[in-house]
Coordinates of C-alpha atoms in Angstrom, one line a residue:
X1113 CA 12.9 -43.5 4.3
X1114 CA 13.8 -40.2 5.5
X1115 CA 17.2 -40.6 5.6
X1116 CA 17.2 -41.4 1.5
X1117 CA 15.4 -38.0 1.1
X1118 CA 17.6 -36.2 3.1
X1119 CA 20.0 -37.6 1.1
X1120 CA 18.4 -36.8 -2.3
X1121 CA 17.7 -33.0 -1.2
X1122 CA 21.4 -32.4 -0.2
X1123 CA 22.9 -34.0 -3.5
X1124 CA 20.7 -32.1 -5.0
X1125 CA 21.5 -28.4 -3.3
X1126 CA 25.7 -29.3 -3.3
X1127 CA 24.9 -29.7 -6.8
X1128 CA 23.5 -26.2 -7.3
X1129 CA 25.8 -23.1 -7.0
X1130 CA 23.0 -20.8 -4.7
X1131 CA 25.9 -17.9 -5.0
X1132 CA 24.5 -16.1 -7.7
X1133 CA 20.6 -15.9 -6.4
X1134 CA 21.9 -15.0 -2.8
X1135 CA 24.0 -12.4 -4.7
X1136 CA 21.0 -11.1 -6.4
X1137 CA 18.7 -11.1 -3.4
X1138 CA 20.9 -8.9 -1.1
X1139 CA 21.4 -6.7 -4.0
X1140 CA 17.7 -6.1 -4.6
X1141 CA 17.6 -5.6 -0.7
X1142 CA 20.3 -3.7 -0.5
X1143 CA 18.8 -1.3 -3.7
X1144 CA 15.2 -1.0 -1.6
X1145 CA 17.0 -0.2 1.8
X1146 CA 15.6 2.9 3.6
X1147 CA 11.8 1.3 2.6
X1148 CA 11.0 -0.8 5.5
X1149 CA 9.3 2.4 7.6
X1150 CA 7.0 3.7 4.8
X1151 CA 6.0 -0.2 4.2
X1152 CA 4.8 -0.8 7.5
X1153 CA 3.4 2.2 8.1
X1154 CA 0.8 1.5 5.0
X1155 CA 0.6 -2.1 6.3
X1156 CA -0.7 -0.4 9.7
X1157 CA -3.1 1.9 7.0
X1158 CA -4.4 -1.1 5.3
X1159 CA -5.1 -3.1 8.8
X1160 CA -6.8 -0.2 10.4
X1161 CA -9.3 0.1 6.9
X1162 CA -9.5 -3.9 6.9
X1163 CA -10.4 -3.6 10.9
X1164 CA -12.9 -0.4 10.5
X1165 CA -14.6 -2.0 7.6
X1166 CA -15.3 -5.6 9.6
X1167 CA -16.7 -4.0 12.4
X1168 CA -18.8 -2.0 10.1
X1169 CA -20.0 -4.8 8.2
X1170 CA -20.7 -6.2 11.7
X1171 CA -22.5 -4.0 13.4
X1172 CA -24.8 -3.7 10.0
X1173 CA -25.1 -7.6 10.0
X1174 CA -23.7 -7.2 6.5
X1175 CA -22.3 -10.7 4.8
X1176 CA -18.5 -11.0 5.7
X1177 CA -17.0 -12.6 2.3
X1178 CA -13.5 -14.5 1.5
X1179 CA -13.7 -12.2 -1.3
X1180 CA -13.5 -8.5 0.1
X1181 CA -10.9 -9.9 2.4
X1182 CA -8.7 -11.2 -0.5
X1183 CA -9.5 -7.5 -2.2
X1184 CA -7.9 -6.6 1.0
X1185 CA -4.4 -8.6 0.3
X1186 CA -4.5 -7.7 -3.6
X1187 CA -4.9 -3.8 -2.7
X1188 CA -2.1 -4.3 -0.1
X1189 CA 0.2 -5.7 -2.9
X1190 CA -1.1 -3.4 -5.4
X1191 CA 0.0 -0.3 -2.5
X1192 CA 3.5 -1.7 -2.0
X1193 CA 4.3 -2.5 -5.2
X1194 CA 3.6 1.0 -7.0
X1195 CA 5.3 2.7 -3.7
X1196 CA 8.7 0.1 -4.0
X1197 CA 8.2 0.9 -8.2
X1198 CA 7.7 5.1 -7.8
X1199 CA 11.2 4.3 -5.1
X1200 CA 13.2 2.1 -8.0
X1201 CA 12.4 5.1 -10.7
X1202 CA 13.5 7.8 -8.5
X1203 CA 16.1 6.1 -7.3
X1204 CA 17.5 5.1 -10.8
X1205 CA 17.1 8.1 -12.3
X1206 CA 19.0 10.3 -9.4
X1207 CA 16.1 12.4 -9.4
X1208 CA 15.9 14.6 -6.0
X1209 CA 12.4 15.2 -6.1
X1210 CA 10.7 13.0 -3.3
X1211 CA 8.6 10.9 -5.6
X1212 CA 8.0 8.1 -3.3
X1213 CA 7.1 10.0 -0.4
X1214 CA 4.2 11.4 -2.5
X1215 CA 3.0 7.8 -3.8
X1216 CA 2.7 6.9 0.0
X1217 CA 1.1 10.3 0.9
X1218 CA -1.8 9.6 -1.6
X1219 CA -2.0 6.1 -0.3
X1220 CA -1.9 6.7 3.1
X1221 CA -4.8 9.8 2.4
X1222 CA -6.9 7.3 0.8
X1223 CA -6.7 5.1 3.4
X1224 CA -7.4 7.7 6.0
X1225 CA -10.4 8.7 4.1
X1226 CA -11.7 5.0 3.9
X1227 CA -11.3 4.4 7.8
X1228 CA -13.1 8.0 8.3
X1229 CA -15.8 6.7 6.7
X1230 CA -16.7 3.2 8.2
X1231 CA -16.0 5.5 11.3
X1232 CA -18.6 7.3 10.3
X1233 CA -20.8 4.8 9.3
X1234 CA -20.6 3.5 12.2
X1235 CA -21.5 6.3 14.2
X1236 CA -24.4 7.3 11.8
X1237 CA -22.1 10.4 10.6
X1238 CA -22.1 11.8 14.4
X1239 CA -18.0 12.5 14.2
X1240 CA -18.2 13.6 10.6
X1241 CA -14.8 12.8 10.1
X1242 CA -15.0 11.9 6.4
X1243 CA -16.5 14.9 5.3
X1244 CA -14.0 16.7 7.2
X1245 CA -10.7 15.3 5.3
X1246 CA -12.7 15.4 2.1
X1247 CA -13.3 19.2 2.6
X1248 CA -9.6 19.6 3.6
X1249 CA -8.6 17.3 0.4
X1250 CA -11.0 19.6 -1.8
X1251 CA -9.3 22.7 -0.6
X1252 CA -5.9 21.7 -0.9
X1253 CA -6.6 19.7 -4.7
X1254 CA -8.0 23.8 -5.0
X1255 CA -5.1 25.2 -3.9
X1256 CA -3.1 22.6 -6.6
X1257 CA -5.0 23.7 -9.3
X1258 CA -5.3 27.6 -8.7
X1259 CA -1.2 27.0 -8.4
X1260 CA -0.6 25.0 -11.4
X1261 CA -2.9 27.6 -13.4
X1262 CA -5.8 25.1 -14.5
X1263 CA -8.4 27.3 -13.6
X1264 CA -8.0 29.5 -16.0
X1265 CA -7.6 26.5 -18.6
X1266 CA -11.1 25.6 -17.5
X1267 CA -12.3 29.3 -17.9
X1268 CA -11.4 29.3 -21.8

């Protein structure tokens, strides 16, 4: 019985030319080379938010659902493609401003911010680590706006 679907299965791949597909799949590879770093690094991100955020629901005996874990996967998706689409559009365009590395800054910041707080949950605020990087992100989203001239915008 196994040998006839064996059988089946090869006549069927000899009878497909796989040339084309492997063609396109090293070429899409090859186009998102240089990548692999900045993906596993917000991989790391997202497992260190997904860890923080079970052991706070732990130690508040909070209700550990399929669903905020599969919010977990879709954000992770979500993260990788926008950083792999902001790469493809500054890659296409041959623009030489770092477009991607930005994407995976404010990713990497929010994630930051997320673990700061179940840290500080946690700890019942005792590190104060999230209001730390949300001061520091205040003050430089300042220093954005007094530098792009929007103050002034909001003055008039």
């Amino acid at each position: 019985m196994n040998s006839k679907l064996l059988w089946i299965v090869n006549s069927v791949v000899e009878a497909v030319n796989l040339q084309p597909f492997v063609t396109l799949l090293l070429g899409i590879c090859s186009w998102f080379a240089g990548t692999r770093e900045v993906l596993l690094v917000m991989l790391f991100a997202v497992m260190a938010d997904l860890a923080t955020g079970l052991i706070r629901a732990w130690k508040e005996k909070r209700k550990i659902t399929s669903f905020r874990l599969r919010d977990t996967v879709i954000k992770l998706f979500l993260y990788c493609l926008t950083y792999l689409l902001v790469f493809a559009i500054a890659k296409a365009t041959l623009w030489n401003a770092p477009l991607a590395n930005v994407a995976a800054s404010l990713v990497l910041l929010t994630e930051a911010v997320s673990v700061c707080e179940n840290v500080d949950a946690m700890t019942g605020g005792k590190l104060g680590l999230a209001a730390l990087l949300k001061r520091i992100r205040a003050k430089r989203m300042k220093q954005v706006e007094d530098g792009l001239g929007l103050e002034e915008e909001k003055k008039k």
